[in-house]
Coordinates of C-alpha atoms (C1' of nucleotides) and ligand atoms in Angstrom, one line a residue:
Chain A
M17 CA 60.5 -39.1 39.8
K18 CA 60.0 -38.8 36.3
Q19 CA 56.6 -38.0 35.1
I20 CA 54.5 -38.3 31.9
T21 CA 54.2 -35.2 30.1
K22 CA 51.9 -36.1 27.0
Y23 CA 51.0 -32.9 25.2
V24 CA 48.8 -32.3 22.5
I25 CA 49.4 -29.2 20.6
K26 CA 46.8 -26.6 20.9
N27 CA 44.3 -25.9 18.1
S28 CA 44.7 -22.3 17.8
L29 CA 48.5 -22.7 17.3
K30 CA 47.7 -25.1 14.5
R31 CA 45.8 -22.8 12.8
I32 CA 48.4 -20.1 13.3
F33 CA 50.7 -22.3 11.2
L34 CA 48.1 -22.7 8.5
Y35 CA 47.6 -19.1 8.2
R36 CA 51.4 -18.6 8.0
A37 CA 51.8 -21.4 5.2
C38 CA 49.0 -19.7 3.3
L39 CA 50.3 -16.1 3.9
A40 CA 53.8 -17.3 2.7
R41 CA 52.2 -18.5 -0.5
L42 CA 50.2 -15.4 -1.3
K43 CA 53.2 -13.3 -0.8
M44 CA 55.2 -15.4 -3.3
M45 CA 52.4 -14.8 -5.7
G46 CA 53.1 -11.0 -5.0
V47 CA 50.1 -10.5 -3.2
E48 CA 50.6 -8.0 -0.3
K49 CA 47.3 -7.5 1.8
V50 CA 44.9 -10.1 3.3
F51 CA 41.5 -9.6 4.9
S52 CA 40.4 -12.3 7.5
Y53 CA 38.1 -13.6 4.9
T54 CA 40.7 -14.2 2.4
L55 CA 42.7 -16.2 4.9
A56 CA 39.4 -17.8 6.1
N57 CA 38.6 -18.8 2.7
D58 CA 42.0 -20.4 1.8
T59 CA 42.3 -22.4 5.3
G60 CA 38.9 -23.4 5.7
V61 CA 38.3 -21.7 9.0
T62 CA 35.9 -18.7 9.7
P63 CA 36.7 -15.0 9.6
D64 CA 35.8 -14.6 13.1
Q65 CA 37.9 -17.5 14.0
V66 CA 41.0 -15.9 12.2
R67 CA 40.5 -12.9 13.9
K68 CA 39.9 -14.3 17.4
D69 CA 43.4 -16.4 16.8
F70 CA 45.2 -13.1 15.8
S71 CA 44.0 -11.6 19.0
E72 CA 45.1 -14.5 21.1
F73 CA 48.6 -14.2 19.6
G74 CA 48.5 -10.4 20.0
I75 CA 48.6 -9.8 16.3
R76 CA 46.7 -6.7 14.9
G77 CA 45.7 -5.6 11.7
N78 CA 44.2 -2.0 10.8
K79 CA 40.3 -1.5 10.5
R80 CA 39.1 -1.5 6.9
G81 CA 42.7 -2.1 5.7
G82 CA 43.1 -6.0 6.6
Y83 CA 46.4 -7.1 7.3
E84 CA 49.6 -6.2 5.3
I85 CA 51.2 -9.5 4.5
S86 CA 54.7 -9.1 5.1
D87 CA 54.0 -7.3 8.4
L88 CA 51.8 -10.3 9.6
L89 CA 54.6 -12.8 8.6
E90 CA 57.1 -10.7 10.6
K91 CA 55.1 -10.6 13.5
M92 CA 54.4 -14.4 13.5
E93 CA 58.2 -14.9 13.0
N94 CA 58.7 -13.2 16.3
I95 CA 56.1 -15.2 18.0
F96 CA 57.7 -18.5 16.5
H97 CA 61.5 -17.2 17.4
R98 CA 61.9 -17.8 13.5
N99 CA 64.2 -14.8 13.1
K100 CA 66.9 -17.0 14.8
D101 CA 68.4 -20.3 13.9
H102 CA 67.5 -23.1 15.7
N103 CA 69.8 -26.2 16.1
I104 CA 68.4 -29.5 16.3
V105 CA 69.9 -33.3 16.7
L106 CA 68.3 -36.2 15.6
I107 CA 68.6 -39.6 17.0
G108 CA 68.2 -42.9 15.1
M109 CA 69.5 -43.0 11.5
G110 CA 67.5 -45.7 10.4
N111 CA 64.5 -45.5 7.6
L112 CA 62.6 -42.9 9.3
G113 CA 66.0 -40.6 10.7
L114 CA 67.5 -40.8 7.1
A115 CA 64.4 -39.5 5.5
L116 CA 64.0 -36.6 7.9
S117 CA 67.6 -35.8 7.6
K118 CA 67.1 -35.2 4.2
Y119 CA 64.1 -33.1 4.2
S120 CA 64.8 -29.6 3.1
K121 CA 62.0 -27.7 4.7
F122 CA 63.5 -27.9 8.1
V123 CA 66.2 -26.0 6.7
Q124 CA 63.9 -23.7 4.8
R125 CA 62.2 -22.9 8.0
N126 CA 65.7 -21.9 9.9
M127 CA 65.7 -25.4 11.5
N128 CA 69.0 -27.4 11.1
I129 CA 69.5 -30.7 12.1
V130 CA 73.4 -30.1 12.9
A131 CA 74.2 -33.6 14.1
T132 CA 72.6 -37.1 13.9
F133 CA 73.5 -39.9 16.2
D134 CA 73.1 -43.6 15.8
I135 CA 74.1 -46.6 18.0
D136 CA 75.0 -48.6 14.8
P137 CA 78.7 -48.2 13.8
F138 CA 77.4 -48.9 10.2
K139 CA 75.2 -46.0 10.2
Q140 CA 77.9 -43.9 11.2
K141 CA 79.3 -43.9 7.9
I142 CA 76.4 -43.0 5.7
R143 CA 77.7 -40.1 3.5
S144 CA 75.5 -37.3 4.2
D145 CA 75.7 -33.6 4.4
I146 CA 75.1 -34.1 8.3
P147 CA 77.5 -35.9 10.1
V148 CA 76.4 -39.2 12.0
Y149 CA 78.1 -39.4 15.3
S150 CA 78.1 -42.5 18.2
M151 CA 76.1 -42.1 21.1
S152 CA 79.2 -41.5 23.2
R153 CA 79.5 -38.0 21.6
L154 CA 75.7 -36.8 22.4
K155 CA 76.4 -34.5 25.5
E156 CA 79.6 -33.0 23.9
I157 CA 77.8 -32.0 20.7
I158 CA 74.7 -30.8 22.6
D159 CA 76.6 -28.5 24.8
R160 CA 79.0 -27.3 22.0
F161 CA 75.8 -26.2 19.6
R162 CA 73.7 -25.4 23.1
I163 CA 70.9 -27.8 21.3
K164 CA 67.5 -27.7 23.0
V165 CA 65.6 -29.7 20.6
A166 CA 65.9 -33.2 19.6
I167 CA 64.0 -35.5 17.2
L168 CA 63.8 -39.1 18.2
A169 CA 63.6 -41.6 15.7
V170 CA 65.0 -44.8 17.2
P171 CA 63.0 -48.3 17.8
E172 CA 60.4 -48.3 20.6
I173 CA 62.5 -50.5 22.8
S174 CA 65.3 -47.9 23.3
A175 CA 63.1 -44.6 22.9
Q176 CA 63.0 -44.3 26.9
Q177 CA 66.5 -45.0 27.4
V178 CA 67.5 -42.5 24.6
S179 CA 65.1 -39.7 26.1
D180 CA 66.9 -40.1 29.5
E181 CA 70.0 -39.5 28.0
L182 CA 68.7 -36.5 26.0
V183 CA 67.2 -34.9 29.0
R184 CA 70.7 -35.6 31.1
A185 CA 72.5 -34.0 28.2
G186 CA 70.0 -30.7 28.6
I187 CA 67.4 -31.4 25.9
K188 CA 64.2 -29.2 26.7
G189 CA 61.8 -30.6 24.1
I190 CA 61.5 -33.7 21.8
V191 CA 59.6 -34.7 18.6
N192 CA 59.0 -38.4 19.5
F193 CA 58.5 -40.7 16.5
A194 CA 58.5 -43.9 18.5
P195 CA 54.8 -45.0 19.6
V196 CA 55.8 -44.8 23.4
L197 CA 54.9 -42.5 26.2
L198 CA 58.2 -41.3 27.3
K199 CA 58.5 -40.4 30.9
V200 CA 60.3 -36.9 31.5
P201 CA 60.6 -34.0 34.1
P202 CA 57.6 -31.7 33.5
E203 CA 59.9 -28.9 32.1
V204 CA 60.7 -31.2 29.0
V205 CA 58.1 -30.8 26.2
I206 CA 57.2 -33.7 24.5
N207 CA 55.5 -34.1 21.4
N208 CA 54.4 -37.4 20.2
V209 CA 54.0 -38.0 16.4
N210 CA 52.2 -41.3 16.0
L211 CA 52.1 -42.1 12.2
C212 CA 50.0 -45.4 12.9
D213 CA 47.4 -43.4 14.7
E214 CA 47.1 -40.6 12.1
L215 CA 46.7 -43.5 9.5
E216 CA 44.2 -45.4 11.5
S217 CA 42.3 -42.2 12.4
V218 CA 41.5 -41.9 8.6
I219 CA 40.5 -45.5 8.2
Y220 CA 38.1 -44.7 11.3
Y221 CA 36.7 -41.7 9.7
V222 CA 36.4 -43.1 6.3
H223 CA 34.4 -46.5 7.8
K224 CA 32.3 -44.2 9.7
L225 CA 31.4 -42.0 6.5
M226 CA 30.7 -44.9 4.4
Q227 CA 28.8 -47.1 7.1
D228 CA 26.1 -44.3 7.1
E229 CA 26.1 -42.2 3.9
G230 CA 24.0 -39.2 3.5
L231 CA 24.3 -35.5 4.2
K232 CA 23.0 -35.9 7.8
N233 CA 25.8 -38.0 8.7
L234 CA 28.5 -36.1 6.8
E235 CA 27.6 -33.1 9.3
I236 CA 28.0 -35.3 12.2
L237 CA 31.0 -36.3 10.7
Y238 CA 32.3 -32.6 10.5
K239 CA 31.2 -32.0 14.1
D240 CA 33.4 -34.7 15.1
M241 CA 36.3 -33.7 12.9
K242 CA 36.3 -30.1 13.7
Y243 CA 39.4 -28.1 12.0
Chain B
M16 CA 33.3 -27.2 -6.9
K17 CA 36.4 -28.5 -4.7
Q18 CA 36.2 -27.3 -1.2
I19 CA 38.6 -27.7 1.5
T20 CA 38.3 -30.0 4.2
K21 CA 41.0 -30.0 6.7
Y22 CA 40.6 -32.2 9.9
V23 CA 41.8 -32.3 12.9
I24 CA 41.3 -35.6 14.7
K25 CA 39.3 -35.5 17.8
N26 CA 41.3 -35.4 21.1
S27 CA 39.0 -38.1 22.8
L28 CA 40.0 -40.5 19.6
K29 CA 43.7 -39.6 20.1
R30 CA 43.1 -40.7 23.8
I31 CA 41.8 -43.9 22.7
F32 CA 44.7 -44.7 21.0
L33 CA 46.6 -43.8 23.8
Y34 CA 44.7 -46.2 25.9
R35 CA 45.1 -48.9 23.2
A36 CA 48.8 -48.7 23.0
C37 CA 48.8 -48.9 27.1
L38 CA 46.4 -52.0 27.1
A39 CA 48.3 -53.7 24.3
R40 CA 51.6 -53.1 26.6
L41 CA 50.0 -54.5 29.7
K42 CA 48.6 -57.4 28.0
M43 CA 52.0 -58.5 26.7
M44 CA 53.3 -58.0 30.2
G45 CA 50.6 -60.5 31.5
V46 CA 48.1 -58.1 33.3
E47 CA 44.6 -59.1 32.8
K48 CA 42.7 -56.4 34.4
V49 CA 43.0 -52.6 34.6
F50 CA 40.9 -49.8 36.6
S51 CA 40.6 -46.5 35.1
Y52 CA 43.0 -45.2 37.4
T53 CA 45.7 -47.6 36.0
L54 CA 45.1 -46.3 32.7
A55 CA 44.9 -42.9 33.8
N56 CA 48.2 -43.1 35.6
D57 CA 49.9 -44.8 32.7
T58 CA 48.9 -42.2 30.0
G59 CA 48.6 -39.2 32.1
V60 CA 45.1 -38.3 32.1
T61 CA 42.4 -38.2 34.7
P62 CA 40.3 -41.3 35.6
D63 CA 37.4 -39.5 34.9
Q64 CA 38.5 -38.8 31.4
V65 CA 39.1 -42.3 31.0
R66 CA 35.7 -43.4 31.8
K67 CA 33.9 -40.5 30.0
D68 CA 35.9 -41.3 26.9
F69 CA 35.0 -44.9 27.2
S70 CA 31.3 -44.1 28.0
E71 CA 31.5 -41.9 24.5
F72 CA 33.1 -45.0 22.4
G73 CA 30.2 -47.4 24.1
I74 CA 33.0 -49.3 26.2
R75 CA 31.6 -50.2 29.7
G76 CA 33.6 -52.2 32.4
N77 CA 32.0 -53.9 35.5
K78 CA 31.7 -52.0 38.6
R79 CA 34.1 -52.8 41.2
G80 CA 35.8 -54.9 39.0
G81 CA 37.5 -52.6 36.3
Y82 CA 37.9 -53.7 33.1
E83 CA 39.2 -57.1 31.4
I84 CA 42.1 -56.0 29.2
S85 CA 41.6 -58.5 26.6
D86 CA 37.6 -57.5 26.4
L87 CA 38.4 -53.9 26.2
L88 CA 41.3 -54.4 23.3
E89 CA 38.4 -56.6 21.5
K90 CA 36.1 -53.7 22.1
M91 CA 38.6 -51.2 20.6
E92 CA 39.3 -53.4 17.6
N93 CA 35.6 -53.5 16.6
I94 CA 35.4 -49.9 16.9
F95 CA 38.4 -49.1 14.9
H96 CA 37.5 -52.1 12.4
R97 CA 40.8 -53.7 13.3
N98 CA 39.6 -57.1 13.0
K99 CA 39.7 -56.8 9.1
D100 CA 42.6 -56.3 7.0
H101 CA 43.0 -52.7 5.4
N102 CA 44.7 -52.0 2.3
I103 CA 46.5 -49.1 1.5
V104 CA 48.5 -47.4 -1.3
L105 CA 51.4 -45.2 -1.1
I106 CA 52.1 -42.4 -3.5
G107 CA 55.6 -41.1 -4.0
M108 CA 58.6 -43.4 -3.1
G109 CA 60.9 -40.7 -2.3
N110 CA 62.9 -40.2 1.0
L111 CA 59.9 -40.6 3.3
G112 CA 57.6 -42.9 1.0
L113 CA 60.5 -45.1 1.2
A114 CA 60.7 -45.0 5.2
L115 CA 57.0 -45.5 5.3
S116 CA 56.9 -48.3 2.9
K117 CA 59.0 -50.3 5.2
Y118 CA 57.2 -49.4 8.4
S119 CA 56.5 -52.7 10.0
K120 CA 54.0 -51.2 12.4
F121 CA 51.3 -50.5 9.8
V122 CA 51.5 -54.5 8.9
Q123 CA 51.3 -55.2 12.7
R124 CA 47.9 -53.3 12.9
N125 CA 46.8 -55.1 9.8
M126 CA 47.2 -52.0 7.4
N127 CA 48.9 -53.3 4.5
I128 CA 50.7 -51.1 2.0
V129 CA 49.7 -53.4 -1.0
A130 CA 51.0 -51.0 -3.6
T131 CA 53.2 -48.0 -4.1
F132 CA 53.4 -45.5 -6.8
D133 CA 55.8 -43.1 -8.6
I134 CA 56.2 -41.0 -11.4
D135 CA 59.9 -41.8 -11.6
P136 CA 60.8 -45.0 -13.7
F137 CA 64.2 -45.1 -11.9
K138 CA 62.0 -45.3 -8.3
Q139 CA 59.9 -48.1 -10.0
K140 CA 63.1 -50.4 -10.0
I141 CA 62.9 -50.1 -6.1
R142 CA 63.7 -53.9 -4.7
S143 CA 61.2 -54.0 -2.1
D144 CA 58.5 -56.6 -0.7
I145 CA 55.9 -53.9 -2.2
P146 CA 55.7 -53.4 -5.7
V147 CA 56.3 -49.9 -7.3
Y148 CA 54.1 -49.3 -10.0
S149 CA 54.0 -46.1 -12.6
M150 CA 51.0 -43.8 -11.9
S151 CA 49.1 -45.0 -15.2
R152 CA 48.0 -48.1 -13.2
L153 CA 46.7 -46.2 -10.3
K154 CA 43.1 -46.8 -10.8
E155 CA 43.4 -50.6 -11.7
I156 CA 45.2 -51.4 -8.6
I157 CA 43.0 -49.4 -6.6
D158 CA 39.9 -51.1 -8.2
R159 CA 41.5 -54.3 -7.8
F160 CA 42.2 -54.3 -4.1
R161 CA 38.9 -52.1 -3.5
I162 CA 41.4 -49.7 -1.6
K163 CA 40.0 -46.6 -0.1
V164 CA 42.7 -45.0 1.8
A165 CA 46.1 -43.5 0.4
I166 CA 49.2 -41.9 1.9
L167 CA 50.4 -39.0 0.2
A168 CA 54.2 -38.6 0.0
V169 CA 54.9 -36.4 -3.1
P170 CA 56.4 -33.1 -3.4
E171 CA 54.3 -30.1 -2.4
I172 CA 53.9 -29.1 -6.2
S173 CA 52.3 -32.1 -7.6
A174 CA 50.2 -33.0 -4.3
Q175 CA 46.7 -31.4 -5.6
Q176 CA 47.2 -33.1 -8.8
V177 CA 47.9 -36.5 -7.4
S178 CA 45.2 -35.9 -4.8
D179 CA 42.7 -35.3 -7.7
E180 CA 43.8 -38.5 -9.3
L181 CA 43.1 -40.3 -6.1
V182 CA 39.6 -39.0 -5.4
R183 CA 38.9 -39.9 -9.0
A184 CA 40.3 -43.4 -8.5
G185 CA 37.7 -43.6 -5.7
I186 CA 40.1 -43.0 -2.6
K187 CA 38.2 -41.6 0.3
G188 CA 40.6 -41.0 2.6
I189 CA 44.2 -39.5 2.3
V190 CA 47.3 -39.1 4.9
N191 CA 48.8 -36.1 3.8
F192 CA 52.4 -35.4 4.0
A193 CA 52.9 -32.5 1.8
P194 CA 52.6 -29.3 3.6
V195 CA 49.5 -28.1 1.5
L196 CA 45.9 -27.8 2.1
L197 CA 44.3 -30.1 -0.5
K198 CA 40.8 -29.3 -2.1
V199 CA 38.9 -32.6 -2.3
P200 CA 35.2 -33.1 -2.5
P201 CA 33.4 -33.2 1.2
E202 CA 33.2 -37.0 1.3
V203 CA 36.6 -37.6 1.3
V204 CA 38.6 -37.4 4.6
I205 CA 41.9 -35.7 4.6
N206 CA 44.5 -35.9 7.7
N207 CA 47.4 -33.5 7.3
V208 CA 50.7 -34.7 8.9
N209 CA 53.0 -31.5 8.7
L210 CA 56.2 -32.6 10.4
C211 CA 57.9 -28.8 9.9
D212 CA 54.7 -27.7 12.3
E213 CA 55.5 -30.5 14.7
L214 CA 58.9 -29.4 15.2
E215 CA 58.2 -25.6 15.3
S216 CA 55.6 -26.3 18.1
V217 CA 57.9 -28.1 20.3
I218 CA 60.3 -25.0 19.7
Y219 CA 57.8 -22.7 20.4
Y220 CA 56.8 -24.5 23.6
V221 CA 60.6 -24.8 24.9
H222 CA 61.0 -21.1 24.2
K223 CA 57.7 -20.1 26.2
L224 CA 59.2 -22.3 29.0
M225 CA 62.7 -21.0 29.0
Q226 CA 61.5 -17.5 28.8
D227 CA 59.7 -17.3 31.9
E228 CA 60.9 -20.0 34.0
G229 CA 59.3 -21.1 37.3
L230 CA 56.4 -23.3 38.3
K231 CA 53.8 -20.5 38.0
N232 CA 54.2 -20.5 34.3
L233 CA 55.0 -24.0 33.8
E234 CA 51.0 -24.8 34.9
I235 CA 50.3 -21.8 32.4
L236 CA 51.8 -24.0 29.9
Y237 CA 50.5 -26.8 30.8
K238 CA 47.0 -25.4 30.5
D239 CA 48.3 -24.4 26.8
M240 CA 49.1 -27.9 26.2
K241 CA 46.5 -30.0 27.7
Y242 CA 46.7 -33.9 27.3
Chain C
dT225 C1' 35.2 17.7 5.4
dA226 C1' 30.8 15.5 6.5
dT227 C1' 28.9 10.9 5.3
dT228 C1' 29.2 6.2 3.7
dT229 C1' 31.2 1.9 3.5
dG230 C1' 33.8 -2.1 4.9
dA231 C1' 36.8 -4.5 7.9
dT232 C1' 38.7 -5.2 12.6
dG233 C1' 38.6 -6.4 17.3
dT234 C1' 36.2 -8.1 21.3
dG235 C1' 32.7 -8.6 24.9
dA236 C1' 28.3 -11.6 25.1
dA237 C1' 26.3 -15.8 23.9
dA238 C1' 26.2 -20.4 22.7
dC239 C1' 28.4 -24.4 22.2
dA240 C1' 31.7 -28.2 23.6
dA241 C1' 34.8 -30.4 26.6
dA242 C1' 36.7 -31.7 31.1
dT243 C1' 36.1 -32.1 35.9
dC244 C1' 33.1 -32.7 40.0
dA245 C1' 30.4 -35.8 42.7
dC246 C1' 27.6 -39.3 43.9
dA247 C1' 24.2 -43.0 42.9
dA248 C1' 24.5 -47.8 41.3
dA249 C1' 26.5 -52.0 41.2
dA250 C1' 29.9 -55.7 42.1
dT251 C1' 32.6 -57.4 45.3
dA252 C1' 34.9 -58.7 49.7
dT253 C1' 34.3 -59.0 54.6
dG254 C1' 32.7 -60.1 59.0
Chain D
dC252 C1' 23.6 -62.8 54.8
dA253 C1' 24.0 -57.9 55.8
dT254 C1' 27.4 -54.6 55.5
dA255 C1' 31.7 -52.1 54.2
dT256 C1' 34.3 -50.9 50.4
dT257 C1' 35.6 -49.9 45.9
dT258 C1' 35.0 -48.9 41.4
dT259 C1' 32.0 -47.6 37.5
dG260 C1' 28.9 -44.7 34.8
dT261 C1' 26.8 -40.2 34.2
dG262 C1' 24.0 -36.3 35.4
dA263 C1' 25.7 -31.4 37.1
dT264 C1' 28.9 -28.0 37.2
dT265 C1' 32.7 -25.6 35.6
dT266 C1' 36.0 -24.4 32.5
dG267 C1' 37.3 -23.7 27.7
dT268 C1' 36.4 -22.6 22.9
dT269 C1' 34.0 -20.7 18.9
dT270 C1' 30.4 -17.9 17.0
dC271 C1' 27.7 -13.9 17.2
dA272 C1' 26.9 -9.1 17.2
dC273 C1' 28.1 -4.7 17.0
dA274 C1' 31.0 -0.6 18.5
dT275 C1' 34.9 1.2 16.8
dC276 C1' 37.7 2.8 13.4
dA277 C1' 40.1 3.8 8.7
dA278 C1' 39.7 4.5 4.2
dA279 C1' 36.8 6.2 0.3
dT280 C1' 33.3 9.1 -1.5
dA281 C1' 31.1 13.2 -2.3
Ligands
NAD536 N1 60.0 -46.2 9.2 C1 59.1 -45.5 9.5 O1 58.3 -44.7 8.4 C2 58.3 -44.8 10.6 C3 57.2 -44.1 10.8 C4 56.6 -44.0 12.0 C5 57.2 -44.0 13.1 N2 58.4 -44.7 13.3 C6 59.4 -45.3 14.4 O2 60.4 -44.2 14.4 C7 61.4 -45.2 14.9 C8 62.4 -45.4 14.0 O3 61.8 -46.2 12.9 P1 62.6 -46.6 11.8 O4 62.0 -47.5 10.4 O5 63.4 -45.6 11.0 O6 63.6 -47.9 12.3 P2 65.2 -48.5 12.0 O7 65.4 -49.7 12.6 O8 65.2 -48.3 10.5 O9 65.9 -47.2 12.6 C9 66.2 -47.2 14.0 C10 67.7 -46.8 14.2 O10 68.1 -46.4 15.5 C11 69.2 -46.7 15.7 N3 69.1 -47.3 17.2 C12 68.7 -48.2 17.9 N4 69.2 -48.4 19.4 C13 69.5 -46.7 19.3 C14 70.1 -46.3 20.4 N5 69.9 -46.8 21.6 N6 70.8 -45.2 20.4 C15 70.8 -44.7 19.3 N7 70.3 -45.2 17.9 C16 69.7 -46.5 18.3 C17 69.2 -48.0 15.1 O11 70.7 -48.5 14.6 C18 68.4 -47.6 13.7 O12 69.6 -46.9 12.6 C19 60.6 -46.4 15.7 O13 60.5 -45.9 16.7 C20 59.3 -46.4 14.8 O14 58.3 -47.0 15.5 C21 59.0 -45.2 11.9
NAD537 N1 61.7 -36.5 3.7 C1 61.0 -35.9 4.8 O1 61.5 -36.5 6.0 C2 59.6 -35.5 4.9 C3 59.0 -35.0 6.2 C4 57.8 -34.4 6.2 C5 57.1 -34.5 4.8 N2 57.5 -34.6 3.8 C6 56.6 -34.3 2.9 O2 56.7 -35.5 2.0 C7 56.7 -35.3 0.4 C8 57.6 -36.3 0.0 O3 59.1 -35.6 0.7 P1 60.4 -36.6 0.2 O4 61.3 -36.1 0.9 O5 60.0 -38.0 0.4 O6 60.5 -36.0 -1.2 P2 61.3 -36.7 -2.5 O7 61.5 -35.6 -3.4 O8 62.5 -37.4 -2.1 O9 60.1 -37.8 -3.0 C9 59.0 -37.5 -3.8 C10 58.7 -38.8 -4.5 O10 57.4 -38.4 -5.4 C11 57.7 -38.6 -6.8 N3 56.6 -38.1 -7.5 C12 56.8 -36.4 -7.8 N4 55.7 -36.4 -8.3 C13 55.0 -37.4 -8.6 C14 53.6 -37.5 -8.9 N5 53.0 -36.3 -9.9 N6 53.2 -38.5 -9.4 C15 53.6 -39.6 -8.5 N7 54.9 -39.8 -7.8 C16 55.4 -38.4 -7.9 C17 59.2 -38.3 -6.9 O11 59.4 -39.3 -8.2 C18 59.6 -38.9 -5.8 O12 60.3 -40.0 -5.7 C19 56.7 -33.8 0.4 O13 55.4 -33.0 0.2 C20 57.5 -33.5 1.5 O14 57.1 -31.8 2.0 C21 58.9 -35.2 3.8

DNA sequence: TATTTGATGTGAAACAAATCACAAAATATG
DNA sequence: CATATTTTGTGATTTGTTTCACATCAAATA
């Protein structure tokens, strides 16, 4: 009945995030306008790609004049629904969960962890701005705040079971830090973040690079690791 | 002089990690053999893809007989240099750094954080299995342990400066958790992990899914979010 | 206002990745 | 031992993504 839905975020979307981060920085520096090649230079992609990506997401500038940064950012905010607040829950207040609950960038981007949950009564006593609830109150809180997205930071062994609970409680998207492939119904979005794999990837590429040094191979590597 | 090298790990490599995780689990369960469709079922890709990926990484099974799990895992260990130990350093023992330093999966996969560093003398007093050094000892330790890979968990504002220090000390690969694009020489591999983006991606896809429900759009979404 | 300049936006072309289709090989079966 | 069956491995094909090339438009200039 349950099926695997293991997703990889599209590269063009990742690049849009990149552009946005860059634009936000430029805006802070007082810059008002950009051209596709400005963004390209700053993010390491080609100007063509910037424009194609914008085209894909329906973002348009004005010919000759480039793009108005505020305008561009506003359009992106709309695309990503960043003008509204997003309430999130976090399950598992262990090492990782605790760190994530303290991460201020989430709030800065309007993503509020409004509640955290843990099976361990001891964890429920953590003094923190965000309340730590017992798992029995999961559905109640998710319903009350109309929460659709959860961060899962429980041990591998409990991940599937907690994921099932989340889906039953109405969660539609999960950022999963446990190194397991969750089985969820097809209408639930899973984004697996596997930090071991991220580290291993780097080790893999570093080895590849050191094995056969020289520019020829650098180029091959670059092909392998496209932006 | 410095240039941006912002990489995205190739999807085929990500899938190999997926297969390996699956194989490890099957092995633990006492299974000895797999077919491409076994792996495919478990990981949500197609059997063709599994075989093509194996082909790309030079892994071969035997016709009709499928693949011997131990053999397969050994081949993968070789590809990923997992038979040897990998010494790593971690910079920034704040919320995230502390969590990462306690993550046992790194050790299980032969990736040992042998030293951590922090600018804050208070952090250097953290009682932990892994020593916390002052930044002044960075080069000394990196040289002593012949370390090539670092995890960067310092604030956004210091990330570039610390990255420069790491590169000067001989680091060739960095997993960067700060939401900035580091400028490094082309022979240094950067893997940016941006948890805000990961969360936002999920919000984006959940919205997309809810906006226009129904199976037709589910299919479109799947195209957007390929395995 | 006409002309030049410079950047966008987008089809077309080139390239890359995934799927298909089937020959080849290993095993099972009669 | 010949034949049927099953699964791999890989060219061929399709599908998707990036790069190229240039028409188009907006602004600057004369
Ligand atoms: N620590 C890290 O840096 C790190 C890095 C990457 C991935 N991860 C992954 O994140 C997850 C958490 O890692 P961690 O190091 O924080 O582990 P941890 O053991 O420190 O924390 C896990 C927390 O989950 C709680 N928990 C256990 N079962 C539960 C359940 N059924 N319902 C609710 N809560 C439950 C525990 O009480 C604990 O507080 C693991 O899957 C791990 O593999 C951790
Ligand atoms: N907390 C999280 O869950 C989280 C999640 C994703 C990304 N991040 C990113 O990871 C980084 C660290 O986040 P955090 O929450 O752990 O922050 P933090 O402030 O808790 O920790 C940062 C640590 O880096 C140390 N530091 C500062 N400047 C330094 C320097 N020049 N050299 C060495 N050490 C230095 C500080 O003393 C501190 O201990 C940030 O870039 C953040 O954006 C954090």
